[in-house]
Amino acid sequence: GIQVEQSPPDLILQEGANSTLRCNFSDSVNNLQWFHQNPWGQLINLFYIPSGTKQNGRLSATTVATERYSLLYISSSQTTDSGVYFCAVEGVTGRRALTFGSGTRLQVQP
Amino acid sequence: GAGVSQTPSNKVTEKGKYVELRCDPISGHTALYWYRQSLGQGPEFLIYFQGTGAADDSGLPNDRFFAVRPEGSVSTLKIQRTERGDSAVYLCASSLLHRGYEQFFGPGTRLTVL
């Protein structure tokens, strides 16, 4: 099946700093989503982005499908950005469900 | 409803007991998914429904796990003879259609098997 790798596994930032999270995947995809899992375990949809670039406030994401990677940018980080960020993909072939990476655990310190 | 709902939010049971976990998807969504998340890991696929039928149950770990969606809306995940290794958060997601559509997740059911 499709493989998903996220980096870095852990990230500690000072409030106000910027960061880039990376997601590499092993095959062509027809779905790629970025999630933020809050401390209560809820998966919050950030972006649905199988290709292209999107922006939502301080967050933006870019997926380069031909090179099989996606980037999530967080600017001017806040303590409420803390949590785990997951990238999840659905391959063009194979299982019709999301395969998740192992996540990036982000801690934003005041 | 406005989002995916799951009940109960927490379930504590004893080894060997039977449990049922319920998922109510977003109204109008035809595809429904169950995932399981163990501590420190990303969610892992269990089963996927398109309408009433299980289109792919290849993620179910063994025959103690079963899921139904009899009317194409609410789904129930059933676990027989629970084991301590079944302890995890069980997540449900739905999407408008299958194959490439954005999935939305419920808050999960935290299952603890003592």
PDB file of C-alpha atoms in Angstrom:
ATOM      1  CA  GLY A   1       0.000   0.000   0.000  1.00  0.00           C
ATOM      2  CA  ILE A   2       0.865   3.658  -0.149  1.00  0.00           C
ATOM      3  CA  GLN A   3       3.478   4.914   2.307  1.00  0.00           C
ATOM      4  CA  VAL A   4       3.350   8.298   4.068  1.00  0.00           C
ATOM      5  CA  GLU A   5       6.286   9.891   5.878  1.00  0.00           C
ATOM      6  CA  GLN A   6       6.090  13.094   7.892  1.00  0.00           C
ATOM      7  CA  SER A   7       8.908  15.259   9.151  1.00  0.00           C
ATOM      8  CA  PRO A   8       9.993  16.429  11.582  1.00  0.00           C
ATOM      9  CA  PRO A   9       8.474  14.084  14.176  1.00  0.00           C
ATOM     10  CA  ASP A  10       8.715  16.732  16.880  1.00  0.00           C
ATOM     11  CA  LEU A  11       8.984  20.511  16.770  1.00  0.00           C
ATOM     12  CA  ILE A  12       9.269  23.098  19.527  1.00  0.00           C
ATOM     13  CA  LEU A  13       8.729  26.754  18.635  1.00  0.00           C
ATOM     14  CA  GLN A  14       8.552  30.057  20.408  1.00  0.00           C
ATOM     15  CA  GLU A  15       5.312  31.936  19.963  1.00  0.00           C
ATOM     16  CA  GLY A  16       5.470  34.070  16.825  1.00  0.00           C
ATOM     17  CA  ALA A  17       7.854  31.798  14.927  1.00  0.00           C
ATOM     18  CA  ASN A  18       7.144  30.242  11.528  1.00  0.00           C
ATOM     19  CA  SER A  19       7.407  26.560  10.650  1.00  0.00           C
ATOM     20  CA  THR A  20       7.169  24.129   7.740  1.00  0.00           C
ATOM     21  CA  LEU A  21       5.927  20.563   8.064  1.00  0.00           C
ATOM     22  CA  ARG A  22       6.578  18.056   5.298  1.00  0.00           C
ATOM     23  CA  CYS A  23       4.675  15.012   4.033  1.00  0.00           C
ATOM     24  CA  ASN A  24       6.160  12.599   1.489  1.00  0.00           C
ATOM     25  CA  PHE A  25       4.074   9.897  -0.133  1.00  0.00           C
ATOM     26  CA  SER A  26       4.980   6.940  -2.291  1.00  0.00           C
ATOM     27  CA  ASP A  27       2.334   6.906  -5.031  1.00  0.00           C
ATOM     28  CA  SER A  28      -0.097   9.085  -6.952  1.00  0.00           C
ATOM     29  CA  VAL A  29      -2.985  10.340  -4.843  1.00  0.00           C
ATOM     30  CA  ASN A  30      -6.541  11.522  -5.398  1.00  0.00           C
ATOM     31  CA  ASN A  31      -6.949  12.792  -1.842  1.00  0.00           C
ATOM     32  CA  LEU A  32      -4.517  14.463   0.516  1.00  0.00           C
ATOM     33  CA  GLN A  33      -5.661  16.040   3.757  1.00  0.00           C
ATOM     34  CA  TRP A  34      -3.901  17.852   6.586  1.00  0.00           C
ATOM     35  CA  PHE A  35      -5.378  17.546  10.072  1.00  0.00           C
ATOM     36  CA  HIS A  36      -4.681  19.087  13.459  1.00  0.00           C
ATOM     37  CA  GLN A  37      -5.414  16.778  16.375  1.00  0.00           C
ATOM     38  CA  ASN A  38      -6.170  18.857  19.408  1.00  0.00           C
ATOM     39  CA  PRO A  39      -5.418  17.817  23.009  1.00  0.00           C
ATOM     40  CA  TRP A  40      -8.910  16.290  23.271  1.00  0.00           C
ATOM     41  CA  GLY A  41      -8.206  14.000  20.330  1.00  0.00           C
ATOM     42  CA  GLN A  42     -10.484  15.667  17.788  1.00  0.00           C
ATOM     43  CA  LEU A  43      -9.151  15.623  14.218  1.00  0.00           C
ATOM     44  CA  ILE A  44      -9.743  19.063  12.745  1.00  0.00           C
ATOM     45  CA  ASN A  45      -9.668  19.434   8.976  1.00  0.00           C
ATOM     46  CA  LEU A  46      -7.098  21.991   7.890  1.00  0.00           C
ATOM     47  CA  PHE A  47      -6.787  21.433   4.156  1.00  0.00           C
ATOM     48  CA  TYR A  48      -8.077  19.127   1.437  1.00  0.00           C
ATOM     49  CA  ILE A  49      -5.262  19.524  -1.065  1.00  0.00           C
ATOM     50  CA  PRO A  50      -4.456  16.703  -3.511  1.00  0.00           C
ATOM     51  CA  SER A  51      -2.654  19.303  -5.623  1.00  0.00           C
ATOM     52  CA  GLY A  52      -1.950  23.017  -5.719  1.00  0.00           C
ATOM     53  CA  THR A  53      -1.767  25.673  -3.023  1.00  0.00           C
ATOM     54  CA  LYS A  54      -4.322  26.877  -0.498  1.00  0.00           C
ATOM     55  CA  GLN A  55      -4.268  29.420   2.298  1.00  0.00           C
ATOM     56  CA  ASN A  56      -6.423  29.856   5.364  1.00  0.00           C
ATOM     57  CA  GLY A  57      -5.366  32.673   7.667  1.00  0.00           C
ATOM     58  CA  ARG A  58      -1.947  31.914   9.153  1.00  0.00           C
ATOM     59  CA  LEU A  59      -1.882  28.475   7.590  1.00  0.00           C
ATOM     60  CA  SER A  60      -1.122  27.531   4.027  1.00  0.00           C
ATOM     61  CA  ALA A  61      -0.392  24.284   2.219  1.00  0.00           C
ATOM     62  CA  THR A  62       1.180  23.229  -1.045  1.00  0.00           C
ATOM     63  CA  THR A  63       1.059  19.824  -2.695  1.00  0.00           C
ATOM     64  CA  VAL A  64       3.388  19.017  -5.585  1.00  0.00           C
ATOM     65  CA  ALA A  65       1.713  15.864  -6.823  1.00  0.00           C
ATOM     66  CA  THR A  66       4.282  15.121  -9.527  1.00  0.00           C
ATOM     67  CA  GLU A  67       7.042  15.050  -6.895  1.00  0.00           C
ATOM     68  CA  ARG A  68       4.900  13.334  -4.265  1.00  0.00           C
ATOM     69  CA  TYR A  69       5.166  15.726  -1.380  1.00  0.00           C
ATOM     70  CA  SER A  70       3.091  18.281   0.496  1.00  0.00           C
ATOM     71  CA  LEU A  71       4.097  21.119   2.806  1.00  0.00           C
ATOM     72  CA  LEU A  72       2.122  22.772   5.589  1.00  0.00           C
ATOM     73  CA  TYR A  73       3.229  26.267   6.578  1.00  0.00           C
ATOM     74  CA  ILE A  74       2.357  27.804   9.921  1.00  0.00           C
ATOM     75  CA  SER A  75       3.163  31.478  10.305  1.00  0.00           C
ATOM     76  CA  SER A  76       3.228  33.587  13.475  1.00  0.00           C
ATOM     77  CA  SER A  77       2.590  30.502  15.602  1.00  0.00           C
ATOM     78  CA  GLN A  78       0.398  30.697  18.696  1.00  0.00           C
ATOM     79  CA  THR A  79       0.180  28.431  21.734  1.00  0.00           C
ATOM     80  CA  THR A  80      -3.181  27.205  20.461  1.00  0.00           C
ATOM     81  CA  ASP A  81      -1.382  25.737  17.429  1.00  0.00           C
ATOM     82  CA  SER A  82       0.132  23.092  19.709  1.00  0.00           C
ATOM     83  CA  GLY A  83      -0.869  19.491  19.045  1.00  0.00           C
ATOM     84  CA  VAL A  84      -0.218  16.824  16.463  1.00  0.00           C
ATOM     85  CA  TYR A  85      -0.425  17.503  12.737  1.00  0.00           C
ATOM     86  CA  PHE A  86      -1.268  14.587  10.479  1.00  0.00           C
ATOM     87  CA  CYS A  87      -0.991  14.214   6.750  1.00  0.00           C
ATOM     88  CA  ALA A  88      -3.270  11.565   5.240  1.00  0.00           C
ATOM     89  CA  VAL A  89      -3.532  10.349   1.662  1.00  0.00           C
ATOM     90  CA  GLU A  90      -5.688   8.125  -0.506  1.00  0.00           C
ATOM     91  CA  GLY A  91      -3.821   6.531  -3.395  1.00  0.00           C
ATOM     92  CA  VAL A  92      -5.177   6.438  -6.931  1.00  0.00           C
ATOM     93  CA  THR A  93      -4.913   2.663  -6.759  1.00  0.00           C
ATOM     94  CA  GLY A  94      -5.520   0.375  -3.847  1.00  0.00           C
ATOM     95  CA  ARG A  95      -7.478   0.984  -0.672  1.00  0.00           C
ATOM     96  CA  ARG A  96     -10.263   3.601  -0.794  1.00  0.00           C
ATOM     97  CA  ALA A  97      -9.473   5.079   2.588  1.00  0.00           C
ATOM     98  CA  LEU A  98      -6.941   7.438   4.111  1.00  0.00           C
ATOM     99  CA  THR A  99      -3.475   6.274   5.067  1.00  0.00           C
ATOM    100  CA  PHE A 100      -2.027   8.486   7.792  1.00  0.00           C
ATOM    101  CA  GLY A 101       1.527   9.484   8.478  1.00  0.00           C
ATOM    102  CA  SER A 102       2.898   9.205  11.996  1.00  0.00           C
ATOM    103  CA  GLY A 103       2.384  12.906  12.595  1.00  0.00           C
ATOM    104  CA  THR A 104       4.404  15.938  13.681  1.00  0.00           C
ATOM    105  CA  ARG A 105       4.023  16.874  17.330  1.00  0.00           C
ATOM    106  CA  LEU A 106       4.206  20.670  17.634  1.00  0.00           C
ATOM    107  CA  GLN A 107       4.695  22.502  20.887  1.00  0.00           C
ATOM    108  CA  VAL A 108       4.471  26.305  20.826  1.00  0.00           C
ATOM    109  CA  GLN A 109       5.897  27.930  23.928  1.00  0.00           C
ATOM    110  CA  PRO A 110       4.847  31.404  25.141  1.00  0.00           C
TER     111      PRO A 110
ATOM    112  CA  GLY B   1     -26.464  16.943  12.242  1.00  0.00           C
ATOM    113  CA  ALA B   2     -23.755  19.486  11.677  1.00  0.00           C
ATOM    114  CA  GLY B   3     -20.907  17.038  12.119  1.00  0.00           C
ATOM    115  CA  VAL B   4     -20.082  13.384  12.660  1.00  0.00           C
ATOM    116  CA  SER B   5     -21.172  12.199  16.089  1.00  0.00           C
ATOM    117  CA  GLN B   6     -20.037   9.128  18.007  1.00  0.00           C
ATOM    118  CA  THR B   7     -21.364   7.466  21.122  1.00  0.00           C
ATOM    119  CA  PRO B   8     -20.315   6.713  23.744  1.00  0.00           C
ATOM    120  CA  SER B   9     -17.390   9.081  24.129  1.00  0.00           C
ATOM    121  CA  ASN B  10     -15.796   6.691  26.592  1.00  0.00           C
ATOM    122  CA  LYS B  11     -16.345   2.988  27.183  1.00  0.00           C
ATOM    123  CA  VAL B  12     -14.709   0.908  29.874  1.00  0.00           C
ATOM    124  CA  THR B  13     -15.290  -2.829  29.731  1.00  0.00           C
ATOM    125  CA  GLU B  14     -13.842  -6.047  31.038  1.00  0.00           C
ATOM    126  CA  LYS B  15     -11.853  -8.542  29.017  1.00  0.00           C
ATOM    127  CA  GLY B  16     -14.174 -10.974  27.250  1.00  0.00           C
ATOM    128  CA  LYS B  17     -17.188  -8.655  27.101  1.00  0.00           C
ATOM    129  CA  TYR B  18     -19.058  -7.487  23.991  1.00  0.00           C
ATOM    130  CA  VAL B  19     -19.191  -3.791  23.019  1.00  0.00           C
ATOM    131  CA  GLU B  20     -20.965  -1.690  20.422  1.00  0.00           C
ATOM    132  CA  LEU B  21     -19.764   1.683  19.217  1.00  0.00           C
ATOM    133  CA  ARG B  22     -22.065   3.968  17.252  1.00  0.00           C
ATOM    134  CA  CYS B  23     -21.376   6.493  14.511  1.00  0.00           C
ATOM    135  CA  ASP B  24     -23.839   9.014  13.064  1.00  0.00           C
ATOM    136  CA  PRO B  25     -22.374  10.547   9.869  1.00  0.00           C
ATOM    137  CA  ILE B  26     -22.998  13.942   8.348  1.00  0.00           C
ATOM    138  CA  SER B  27     -26.440  14.011   6.766  1.00  0.00           C
ATOM    139  CA  GLY B  28     -26.282  13.112   3.075  1.00  0.00           C
ATOM    140  CA  HIS B  29     -22.837  11.548   3.201  1.00  0.00           C
ATOM    141  CA  THR B  30     -22.865   8.173   1.486  1.00  0.00           C
ATOM    142  CA  ALA B  31     -19.382   6.960   2.456  1.00  0.00           C
ATOM    143  CA  LEU B  32     -18.561   6.013   6.061  1.00  0.00           C
ATOM    144  CA  TYR B  33     -15.232   4.877   7.469  1.00  0.00           C
ATOM    145  CA  TRP B  34     -14.012   3.408  10.745  1.00  0.00           C
ATOM    146  CA  TYR B  35     -10.432   3.925  11.913  1.00  0.00           C
ATOM    147  CA  ARG B  36      -8.582   2.972  15.093  1.00  0.00           C
ATOM    148  CA  GLN B  37      -5.928   5.096  16.773  1.00  0.00           C
ATOM    149  CA  SER B  38      -3.506   3.706  19.327  1.00  0.00           C
ATOM    150  CA  LEU B  39      -1.539   5.961  21.633  1.00  0.00           C
ATOM    151  CA  GLY B  40       1.165   7.923  19.837  1.00  0.00           C
ATOM    152  CA  GLN B  41       0.207   6.714  16.367  1.00  0.00           C
ATOM    153  CA  GLY B  42      -1.837   7.907  13.439  1.00  0.00           C
ATOM    154  CA  PRO B  43      -5.292   6.463  12.790  1.00  0.00           C
ATOM    155  CA  GLU B  44      -5.424   3.145  10.935  1.00  0.00           C
ATOM    156  CA  PHE B  45      -8.196   2.027   8.599  1.00  0.00           C
ATOM    157  CA  LEU B  46     -10.633  -0.667   9.699  1.00  0.00           C
ATOM    158  CA  ILE B  47     -13.630  -0.744   7.346  1.00  0.00           C
ATOM    159  CA  TYR B  48     -15.385   1.385   4.733  1.00  0.00           C
ATOM    160  CA  PHE B  49     -19.070   1.501   3.720  1.00  0.00           C
ATOM    161  CA  GLN B  50     -20.526   2.841   0.516  1.00  0.00           C
ATOM    162  CA  GLY B  51     -24.240   2.975   1.249  1.00  0.00           C
ATOM    163  CA  THR B  52     -25.348  -0.056   3.236  1.00  0.00           C
ATOM    164  CA  GLY B  53     -22.669  -2.498   2.180  1.00  0.00           C
ATOM    165  CA  ALA B  54     -19.155  -2.923   3.480  1.00  0.00           C
ATOM    166  CA  ALA B  55     -17.059  -2.085   0.426  1.00  0.00           C
ATOM    167  CA  ASP B  56     -13.736  -2.885   2.088  1.00  0.00           C
ATOM    168  CA  ASP B  57     -13.280  -4.599   5.465  1.00  0.00           C
ATOM    169  CA  SER B  58      -9.654  -5.542   4.947  1.00  0.00           C
ATOM    170  CA  GLY B  59      -8.499  -3.451   7.906  1.00  0.00           C
ATOM    171  CA  LEU B  60     -10.495  -5.378  10.515  1.00  0.00           C
ATOM    172  CA  PRO B  61      -7.879  -7.134  12.669  1.00  0.00           C
ATOM    173  CA  ASN B  62      -9.786 -10.409  13.134  1.00  0.00           C
ATOM    174  CA  ASP B  63     -13.248 -11.951  13.117  1.00  0.00           C
ATOM    175  CA  ARG B  64     -14.095 -10.549  16.570  1.00  0.00           C
ATOM    176  CA  PHE B  65     -14.680  -7.211  14.833  1.00  0.00           C
ATOM    177  CA  PHE B  66     -17.795  -6.579  12.763  1.00  0.00           C
ATOM    178  CA  ALA B  67     -19.601  -3.464  11.542  1.00  0.00           C
ATOM    179  CA  VAL B  68     -23.014  -2.780  10.043  1.00  0.00           C
ATOM    180  CA  ARG B  69     -24.811   0.109   8.395  1.00  0.00           C
ATOM    181  CA  PRO B  70     -28.301  -1.290   7.760  1.00  0.00           C
ATOM    182  CA  GLU B  71     -30.044   1.826   6.429  1.00  0.00           C
ATOM    183  CA  GLY B  72     -27.090   3.574   4.853  1.00  0.00           C
ATOM    184  CA  SER B  73     -26.733   6.169   7.597  1.00  0.00           C
ATOM    185  CA  VAL B  74     -25.854   5.222  11.198  1.00  0.00           C
ATOM    186  CA  SER B  75     -23.175   2.569  11.622  1.00  0.00           C
ATOM    187  CA  THR B  76     -22.319   0.308  14.550  1.00  0.00           C
ATOM    188  CA  LEU B  77     -18.919  -1.249  15.156  1.00  0.00           C
ATOM    189  CA  LYS B  78     -19.225  -4.439  17.187  1.00  0.00           C
ATOM    190  CA  ILE B  79     -16.394  -6.104  19.071  1.00  0.00           C
ATOM    191  CA  GLN B  80     -16.868  -9.566  20.563  1.00  0.00           C
ATOM    192  CA  ARG B  81     -14.778 -11.122  23.336  1.00  0.00           C
ATOM    193  CA  THR B  82     -12.810  -7.941  23.894  1.00  0.00           C
ATOM    194  CA  GLU B  83      -9.100  -8.161  24.640  1.00  0.00           C
ATOM    195  CA  ARG B  84      -6.793  -5.663  26.363  1.00  0.00           C
ATOM    196  CA  GLY B  85      -5.113  -5.041  23.002  1.00  0.00           C
ATOM    197  CA  ASP B  86      -8.394  -3.662  21.649  1.00  0.00           C
ATOM    198  CA  SER B  87      -7.983  -0.594  23.872  1.00  0.00           C
ATOM    199  CA  ALA B  88      -7.717   2.437  21.578  1.00  0.00           C
ATOM    200  CA  VAL B  89      -9.671   5.387  20.254  1.00  0.00           C
ATOM    201  CA  TYR B  90     -12.131   4.343  17.552  1.00  0.00           C
ATOM    202  CA  LEU B  91     -12.767   7.086  15.014  1.00  0.00           C
ATOM    203  CA  CYS B  92     -15.547   7.359  12.480  1.00  0.00           C
ATOM    204  CA  ALA B  93     -15.423   9.538   9.368  1.00  0.00           C
ATOM    205  CA  SER B  94     -17.799  10.301   6.522  1.00  0.00           C
ATOM    206  CA  SER B  95     -17.540  11.830   3.064  1.00  0.00           C
ATOM    207  CA  LEU B  96     -20.076  12.955   0.506  1.00  0.00           C
ATOM    208  CA  LEU B  97     -19.038  10.284  -1.944  1.00  0.00           C
ATOM    209  CA  HIS B  98     -16.187   7.821  -2.075  1.00  0.00           C
ATOM    210  CA  ARG B  99     -12.877   7.914  -3.899  1.00  0.00           C
ATOM    211  CA  GLY B 100     -11.155  11.205  -3.407  1.00  0.00           C
ATOM    212  CA  TYR B 101     -13.702  13.184  -1.417  1.00  0.00           C
ATOM    213  CA  GLU B 102     -12.795  15.051   1.767  1.00  0.00           C
ATOM    214  CA  GLN B 103     -13.367  13.049   4.938  1.00  0.00           C
ATOM    215  CA  PHE B 104     -14.695  14.541   8.175  1.00  0.00           C
ATOM    216  CA  PHE B 105     -14.042  12.855  11.506  1.00  0.00           C
ATOM    217  CA  GLY B 106     -16.081  12.430  14.643  1.00  0.00           C
ATOM    218  CA  PRO B 107     -14.701  12.975  18.164  1.00  0.00           C
ATOM    219  CA  GLY B 108     -14.031   9.267  18.658  1.00  0.00           C
ATOM    220  CA  THR B 109     -14.867   6.649  21.264  1.00  0.00           C
ATOM    221  CA  ARG B 110     -12.105   5.858  23.748  1.00  0.00           C
ATOM    222  CA  LEU B 111     -12.348   2.125  24.523  1.00  0.00           C
ATOM    223  CA  THR B 112     -10.553   0.735  27.553  1.00  0.00           C
ATOM    224  CA  VAL B 113     -10.516  -3.011  28.129  1.00  0.00           C
ATOM    225  CA  LEU B 114      -9.527  -3.953  31.666  1.00  0.00           C
TER     226      LEU B 114
END
